[in-house]
Amino acid sequence: MVEIREVKTKKEQRVFLNFPLNLYRNNDCFVPPLYMDEKKIFRKDYVYYDTCEAVYYLALREGKPVGRISGILQKAGNQKTGEKRVRFTRFDSVDDQEVARALFSAVETWARSKGMDSVCGPLGFSDLEREGLLIDGFDQLSTFEEQYNAEYYGRLIENCGYRKEVDWVESRVFLPQDDEAALEKLTSLEEYVMKRYKLHFGQAKNTREFIDLYADRFFELLDTAYAGIYGTVPFTAGMKKMMIDNFRLIVDVKYVAVILDENENIACLGICFPSLSKAVQKSRGRLTPPALLRLLKAIRHPKTIDLGLVGVAPEYLSRGINAAICAELMKMMKRDGIEYAETNLNLEDNHAVRGQWKRFRSIEHKRRRSYLKKLTED
């Protein structure tokens, strides 16, 4: 018998947060989020609750936790798309169909009570959160930005009536075999594009200066560039502040490329993050003194980097500006001896983005999926 309990007490919150940490305790590919950040989902002033409602459930059998799930009513997202959806996220379970059915039934009942007609996910409050169910690449180390899950999750979800809506792919990119020749060719193309469209690179001495100079224009660009991308929502003031606070901790301007037009508007911006995956694994996402030392080392002397955010102004799409970003990425990797870069999520039908990795040696080594279930008949 499976008992579903809505998370209410502090103790239940701890059980909810700790469940995946215990489930994947001995899994070398699982990378936990920062525990202090996850705890914020239970605060009334959490940054997303100005546009969202959320519910959290635990599945218990004989008093022991066997699963968890969260439902999110992202009002801004529904308003943007004209849909009536609830998102599911933070689904973790033992390999038991009864547990999965009970958890999804709870979220679906909650969705109906809110007047919604479908459930989709895994999607977080925004695309700044972890999203997508891993369906291929279970033997690969997860990036810090994305969630790991066991192979059986897909079966559990599909047996609850969910079907594919979109897939993302993730690539690992290395410098080309003949990196000198490739970089020279790409740099020539970069210089041509920059000259033709009267573009230039923005400069910042440090992260603080980067934020002061470009933050406002950066968010405007992302809202425009990401407007039609699956699962995205407009930036709120709280989301902007949260991202800026995170930038202060982990962004190094030597892994940032800002391209400006002749009026100092941002035409393109790309931000890479040092890989934090191994730094947070041992402490299970808690910032212990040894974990802080590992984080500092990873940030200052990264061996691998994660591609975080890339935004291109619509008027510069299909004008070759991606060549400049690829050239800058190659320069970063070559200059600092970076072994490889992880792209994180690229929508499978975004052929322009996926195609640019052909300039590198690359492998598509992971695939993620978002599912959809209609709760009413069409």
Coordinates of C-alpha atoms in Angstrom, one line a residue:
M1 CA 0.0 0.0 0.0
V2 CA 1.4 3.4 -1.1
E3 CA 0.5 6.5 1.0
I4 CA 0.8 9.9 -0.7
R5 CA 1.4 12.7 1.7
E6 CA 1.6 16.4 0.8
V7 CA 4.7 17.9 2.2
K8 CA 3.8 20.3 5.0
T9 CA 6.2 19.9 8.0
K10 CA 9.9 20.7 8.2
K11 CA 10.6 17.0 8.7
E12 CA 8.7 16.2 5.5
Q13 CA 10.6 18.9 3.7
R14 CA 13.9 17.3 4.7
V15 CA 12.7 13.9 3.6
F16 CA 11.7 15.4 0.2
L17 CA 15.1 17.0 -0.3
N18 CA 17.1 14.0 0.8
F19 CA 15.2 11.3 -1.1
P20 CA 17.2 11.6 -4.4
L21 CA 20.5 12.0 -2.4
N22 CA 19.8 8.7 -0.7
L23 CA 18.5 7.0 -3.9
Y24 CA 21.6 7.8 -5.9
R25 CA 24.1 7.6 -3.0
N26 CA 26.4 5.2 -4.8
N27 CA 25.8 6.4 -8.4
D28 CA 28.9 8.1 -9.9
C29 CA 26.9 9.9 -12.6
F30 CA 24.4 11.7 -10.2
V31 CA 25.2 15.3 -9.4
P32 CA 23.1 16.9 -6.7
P33 CA 22.0 20.5 -6.7
L34 CA 23.2 22.8 -4.0
Y35 CA 21.2 21.8 -0.9
M36 CA 20.9 25.4 0.3
D37 CA 19.3 26.4 -3.1
E38 CA 16.9 23.5 -3.1
K39 CA 15.7 24.4 0.5
K40 CA 14.5 27.7 -0.9
I41 CA 11.5 26.0 -2.7
F42 CA 9.8 25.7 0.7
R43 CA 10.1 29.4 1.5
K44 CA 7.0 31.6 1.1
D45 CA 9.1 34.3 -0.5
Y46 CA 10.8 32.0 -3.0
V47 CA 11.6 33.9 -6.1
Y48 CA 9.1 32.1 -8.4
Y49 CA 6.0 32.3 -6.2
D50 CA 5.0 35.7 -7.6
T51 CA 4.0 33.9 -10.8
C52 CA 3.6 30.3 -9.7
E53 CA 1.9 27.9 -7.4
A54 CA 3.5 24.6 -6.4
V55 CA 2.7 21.4 -4.5
Y56 CA 5.0 18.8 -3.2
Y57 CA 4.2 15.1 -2.5
L58 CA 6.0 12.2 -0.9
A59 CA 5.2 8.5 -1.5
L60 CA 5.5 6.3 1.6
R61 CA 5.3 2.6 2.1
E62 CA 5.2 1.3 5.6
G63 CA 6.3 4.8 6.7
K64 CA 9.4 4.8 4.5
P65 CA 9.9 7.2 1.6
V66 CA 9.8 5.5 -1.8
G67 CA 9.2 8.5 -4.1
R68 CA 8.5 12.1 -4.5
I69 CA 7.1 14.6 -7.0
S70 CA 6.2 18.3 -7.4
G71 CA 3.6 20.0 -9.4
I72 CA 4.0 23.6 -10.7
L73 CA 1.3 25.9 -12.0
Q74 CA 3.5 28.3 -14.0
K75 CA 0.9 31.1 -14.6
A76 CA 3.3 33.3 -16.7
G77 CA 4.1 30.3 -18.9
N78 CA 0.5 29.5 -19.4
Q79 CA -0.3 33.1 -20.2
K80 CA 2.5 33.2 -22.7
T81 CA 1.3 30.1 -24.6
G82 CA -2.4 30.3 -23.9
E83 CA -2.4 26.8 -22.5
K84 CA -3.8 25.3 -19.2
R85 CA -0.8 23.2 -18.0
V86 CA 0.7 22.0 -14.8
R87 CA 4.4 21.1 -14.9
F88 CA 5.7 18.1 -13.0
T89 CA 9.2 18.2 -11.6
R90 CA 11.5 16.6 -9.0
F91 CA 10.1 13.2 -9.8
D92 CA 12.2 10.5 -8.2
S93 CA 11.0 7.0 -7.4
V94 CA 12.1 3.5 -6.7
D95 CA 11.4 1.1 -9.6
D96 CA 7.8 0.5 -8.7
Q97 CA 4.9 1.3 -11.0
E98 CA 2.4 1.5 -8.1
V99 CA 4.5 4.3 -6.6
A100 CA 4.8 6.2 -9.8
R101 CA 1.0 5.9 -10.5
A102 CA 0.2 7.2 -7.1
L103 CA 2.5 10.2 -7.4
F104 CA 1.3 11.2 -10.8
S105 CA -2.3 10.7 -9.9
A106 CA -1.8 13.2 -7.0
V107 CA -0.3 15.8 -9.4
E108 CA -3.0 15.3 -11.9
T109 CA -5.8 15.6 -9.3
W110 CA -4.1 18.9 -8.1
A111 CA -4.0 20.1 -11.8
R112 CA -7.7 19.5 -12.3
S113 CA -8.5 21.3 -9.0
K114 CA -6.7 24.3 -10.6
G115 CA -8.8 24.1 -13.7
M116 CA -5.9 22.8 -15.8
D117 CA -6.3 20.3 -18.7
S118 CA -2.8 18.7 -19.0
V119 CA 0.4 17.9 -17.2
C120 CA 3.9 18.1 -18.8
G121 CA 7.5 17.7 -17.8
P122 CA 9.9 17.3 -16.2
L123 CA 10.0 21.1 -16.3
G124 CA 11.0 23.4 -13.5
F125 CA 9.7 26.9 -12.6
S126 CA 11.7 28.2 -15.6
D127 CA 14.3 26.9 -18.0
L128 CA 16.9 28.2 -15.4
E129 CA 16.0 25.0 -13.5
R130 CA 16.8 21.4 -14.3
E131 CA 14.5 20.0 -17.0
G132 CA 14.0 17.0 -19.1
L133 CA 14.1 13.3 -18.3
L134 CA 17.3 11.5 -19.2
I135 CA 16.4 8.8 -21.7
D136 CA 19.9 8.1 -23.1
G137 CA 23.4 8.5 -21.6
F138 CA 22.9 6.9 -18.2
D139 CA 26.6 6.1 -18.0
Q140 CA 27.6 9.8 -18.4
L141 CA 28.4 12.2 -15.6
S142 CA 25.6 14.7 -15.3
T143 CA 26.4 18.4 -15.6
F144 CA 25.7 20.5 -12.5
E145 CA 22.9 22.3 -14.5
E146 CA 20.9 19.1 -15.3
Q147 CA 19.4 16.3 -13.4
Y148 CA 20.4 12.6 -13.5
N149 CA 17.8 9.8 -13.3
A150 CA 17.7 6.1 -13.6
E151 CA 16.8 4.3 -16.8
Y152 CA 13.5 2.9 -15.5
Y153 CA 12.0 6.4 -15.0
G154 CA 10.9 6.6 -18.7
R155 CA 9.0 3.3 -18.4
L156 CA 7.3 4.4 -15.2
I157 CA 6.2 7.7 -16.7
E158 CA 5.0 6.3 -20.0
N159 CA 3.0 3.6 -18.2
C160 CA 1.2 6.5 -16.5
G161 CA -0.1 7.7 -19.9
Y162 CA 2.6 10.3 -20.7
R163 CA 3.9 10.6 -24.3
K164 CA 6.9 12.5 -25.8
E165 CA 6.4 16.2 -26.5
V166 CA 10.0 17.3 -27.2
D167 CA 13.5 15.9 -26.9
W168 CA 16.8 17.7 -26.2
V169 CA 20.3 16.4 -27.0
E170 CA 23.5 17.2 -25.2
S171 CA 26.9 17.1 -26.8
R172 CA 30.5 17.0 -25.6
V173 CA 32.7 19.1 -27.8
F174 CA 36.5 18.9 -28.2
L175 CA 38.9 21.0 -30.1
P176 CA 39.3 19.8 -33.7
Q177 CA 42.1 17.4 -34.6
D178 CA 43.9 20.2 -36.5
D179 CA 42.9 22.9 -34.1
E180 CA 45.3 25.5 -35.5
A181 CA 43.9 25.3 -39.0
A182 CA 40.3 25.2 -37.8
L183 CA 40.8 28.1 -35.5
E184 CA 42.5 30.2 -38.2
K185 CA 39.7 29.5 -40.6
L186 CA 37.0 30.3 -38.0
T187 CA 38.8 33.4 -36.9
S188 CA 38.9 34.7 -40.5
L189 CA 35.1 34.1 -40.7
E190 CA 34.6 35.8 -37.4
E191 CA 36.5 38.9 -38.5
Y192 CA 34.5 39.0 -41.7
V193 CA 31.2 38.9 -39.9
M194 CA 32.2 41.4 -37.3
K195 CA 33.4 43.9 -40.0
R196 CA 30.4 43.4 -42.3
Y197 CA 27.8 44.1 -39.6
K198 CA 29.9 46.7 -37.7
L199 CA 30.1 44.6 -34.6
H200 CA 32.7 44.6 -31.8
F201 CA 33.4 42.7 -28.6
G202 CA 32.4 44.2 -25.3
Q203 CA 35.0 44.4 -22.6
A204 CA 34.8 43.9 -18.8
K205 CA 37.7 43.7 -16.3
N206 CA 35.8 41.5 -13.9
T207 CA 32.5 39.9 -13.1
R208 CA 31.2 43.0 -11.3
E209 CA 31.9 45.2 -14.2
F210 CA 30.4 42.7 -16.6
I211 CA 27.1 42.8 -14.6
D212 CA 27.1 46.6 -14.3
L213 CA 27.7 47.0 -18.0
Y214 CA 25.5 44.3 -19.6
A215 CA 23.0 42.8 -17.1
D216 CA 20.0 44.8 -18.2
R217 CA 20.6 44.5 -21.9
F218 CA 21.5 40.8 -21.4
F219 CA 18.1 40.0 -19.9
E220 CA 16.3 41.9 -22.6
L221 CA 18.2 39.9 -25.2
L222 CA 17.3 36.6 -23.6
D223 CA 13.6 37.5 -23.3
T224 CA 13.6 38.2 -27.0
A225 CA 15.8 35.4 -28.2
Y226 CA 14.1 32.7 -26.0
A227 CA 10.5 33.9 -26.5
G228 CA 9.5 31.0 -28.8
I229 CA 11.6 28.3 -27.2
Y230 CA 9.8 25.5 -25.4
G231 CA 9.4 25.8 -21.6
T232 CA 10.8 29.4 -21.3
V233 CA 9.1 32.1 -19.4
P234 CA 9.8 35.9 -19.2
F235 CA 12.3 37.1 -16.6
T236 CA 10.9 38.6 -13.5
A237 CA 12.8 41.0 -11.3
G238 CA 13.4 38.2 -8.8
M239 CA 14.7 35.8 -11.4
K240 CA 17.1 38.5 -12.6
K241 CA 18.4 39.1 -9.1
M242 CA 18.8 35.3 -8.5
M243 CA 20.8 34.9 -11.8
I244 CA 23.0 37.9 -11.0
D245 CA 23.8 36.5 -7.6
N246 CA 24.7 33.2 -9.1
F247 CA 26.9 35.0 -11.7
R248 CA 28.9 36.7 -9.0
L249 CA 29.8 33.3 -7.6
I250 CA 30.8 31.3 -10.6
V251 CA 31.2 33.5 -13.7
D252 CA 34.7 34.4 -14.9
V253 CA 34.7 37.0 -17.6
K254 CA 37.4 35.1 -19.5
Y255 CA 34.7 32.6 -20.3
V256 CA 32.2 35.2 -21.5
A257 CA 31.8 36.6 -25.0
V258 CA 29.7 39.8 -25.6
I259 CA 29.2 41.0 -29.1
L260 CA 27.9 44.6 -29.5
D261 CA 26.5 46.5 -32.5
E262 CA 27.6 50.0 -33.4
N263 CA 24.9 51.4 -31.0
E264 CA 26.3 49.3 -28.1
N265 CA 23.2 47.0 -28.2
I266 CA 24.0 43.3 -27.5
A267 CA 23.9 41.3 -30.8
C268 CA 25.1 38.1 -29.2
L269 CA 26.2 36.8 -25.8
G270 CA 27.6 33.5 -24.7
I271 CA 28.5 32.5 -21.1
C272 CA 30.3 29.3 -20.1
F273 CA 30.5 28.0 -16.6
P274 CA 33.3 25.9 -15.0
S275 CA 32.1 22.4 -14.5
L276 CA 31.0 22.0 -10.8
S277 CA 29.9 18.4 -11.1
K278 CA 32.7 16.6 -9.3
A279 CA 33.1 19.5 -6.8
V280 CA 29.6 19.0 -5.3
Q281 CA 29.3 15.2 -5.5
K282 CA 31.2 14.2 -2.4
S283 CA 29.3 16.6 -0.1
R284 CA 25.9 15.6 -1.5
G285 CA 25.4 19.3 -2.5
R286 CA 26.2 20.7 0.9
L287 CA 28.7 23.6 1.1
T288 CA 31.1 22.0 3.7
P289 CA 34.6 23.5 4.0
P290 CA 36.1 20.8 1.8
A291 CA 33.3 21.3 -0.7
L292 CA 34.0 25.1 -0.8
L293 CA 37.7 24.4 -1.5
R294 CA 36.8 22.0 -4.4
L295 CA 34.4 24.6 -5.8
L296 CA 37.0 27.4 -5.7
K297 CA 39.5 25.1 -7.4
A298 CA 36.9 24.2 -10.1
I299 CA 36.0 27.8 -10.7
R300 CA 39.5 29.1 -10.9
H301 CA 41.2 26.2 -12.7
P302 CA 38.5 24.3 -14.7
K303 CA 39.4 21.2 -16.6
T304 CA 36.0 21.2 -18.4
I305 CA 33.4 23.9 -19.0
D306 CA 29.6 23.9 -19.4
L307 CA 27.9 26.0 -22.0
G308 CA 25.4 28.0 -20.0
L309 CA 23.6 30.7 -21.9
V310 CA 23.8 31.8 -25.5
G311 CA 21.5 34.4 -26.9
V312 CA 21.4 35.9 -30.4
A313 CA 19.3 39.0 -31.3
P314 CA 16.7 37.9 -33.9
E315 CA 18.1 40.3 -36.6
Y316 CA 21.4 38.6 -36.5
L317 CA 20.2 35.0 -36.9
S318 CA 21.4 33.3 -40.0
R319 CA 24.1 35.9 -40.5
G320 CA 27.1 33.8 -39.4
I321 CA 27.4 35.4 -35.9
N322 CA 27.5 31.9 -34.4
A323 CA 30.9 31.5 -36.1
A324 CA 32.2 34.3 -33.7
I325 CA 30.9 32.4 -30.7
C326 CA 32.4 29.1 -31.9
A327 CA 35.7 30.9 -32.5
E328 CA 35.7 32.4 -29.0
L329 CA 34.9 29.0 -27.5
M330 CA 37.8 27.4 -29.4
K331 CA 40.1 30.2 -28.1
M332 CA 39.0 29.7 -24.5
M333 CA 39.6 25.9 -24.7
K334 CA 43.0 26.2 -26.4
R335 CA 44.2 29.1 -24.1
D336 CA 43.3 27.3 -20.8
G337 CA 43.8 23.7 -21.8
I338 CA 40.1 22.8 -21.4
E339 CA 39.6 19.1 -22.1
Y340 CA 36.1 19.5 -23.5
A341 CA 32.9 21.6 -23.2
E342 CA 29.4 20.3 -22.4
T343 CA 26.6 21.9 -24.4
N344 CA 23.8 21.1 -22.0
L345 CA 20.4 21.0 -23.7
N346 CA 19.8 21.7 -27.4
L347 CA 16.3 21.1 -28.7
E348 CA 16.4 18.2 -31.2
D349 CA 14.8 20.3 -34.0
N350 CA 17.2 23.3 -33.4
H351 CA 19.4 22.3 -36.3
A352 CA 21.3 25.6 -36.4
V353 CA 22.6 25.2 -32.9
R354 CA 23.3 21.5 -33.2
G355 CA 25.0 22.1 -36.6
Q356 CA 27.5 24.5 -35.1
W357 CA 29.2 21.8 -33.1
K358 CA 30.3 20.2 -36.4
R359 CA 33.1 22.7 -36.3
F360 CA 34.5 20.8 -33.3
R361 CA 35.1 17.1 -32.6
S362 CA 31.8 16.3 -30.9
I363 CA 29.6 13.5 -29.7
E364 CA 25.9 13.6 -28.9
H365 CA 26.1 11.5 -25.7
K366 CA 22.8 12.3 -23.9
R367 CA 19.2 12.8 -24.7
R368 CA 16.4 14.2 -22.6
R369 CA 12.6 14.3 -23.0
S370 CA 9.7 16.3 -21.9
Y371 CA 6.4 14.4 -21.7
L372 CA 2.7 15.5 -22.0
K373 CA -0.5 14.0 -20.8
K374 CA -3.9 15.4 -21.6
L375 CA -6.3 15.2 -18.7
T376 CA -9.4 15.9 -20.8
E377 CA -10.6 14.5 -24.1
D378 CA -10.2 16.8 -27.1

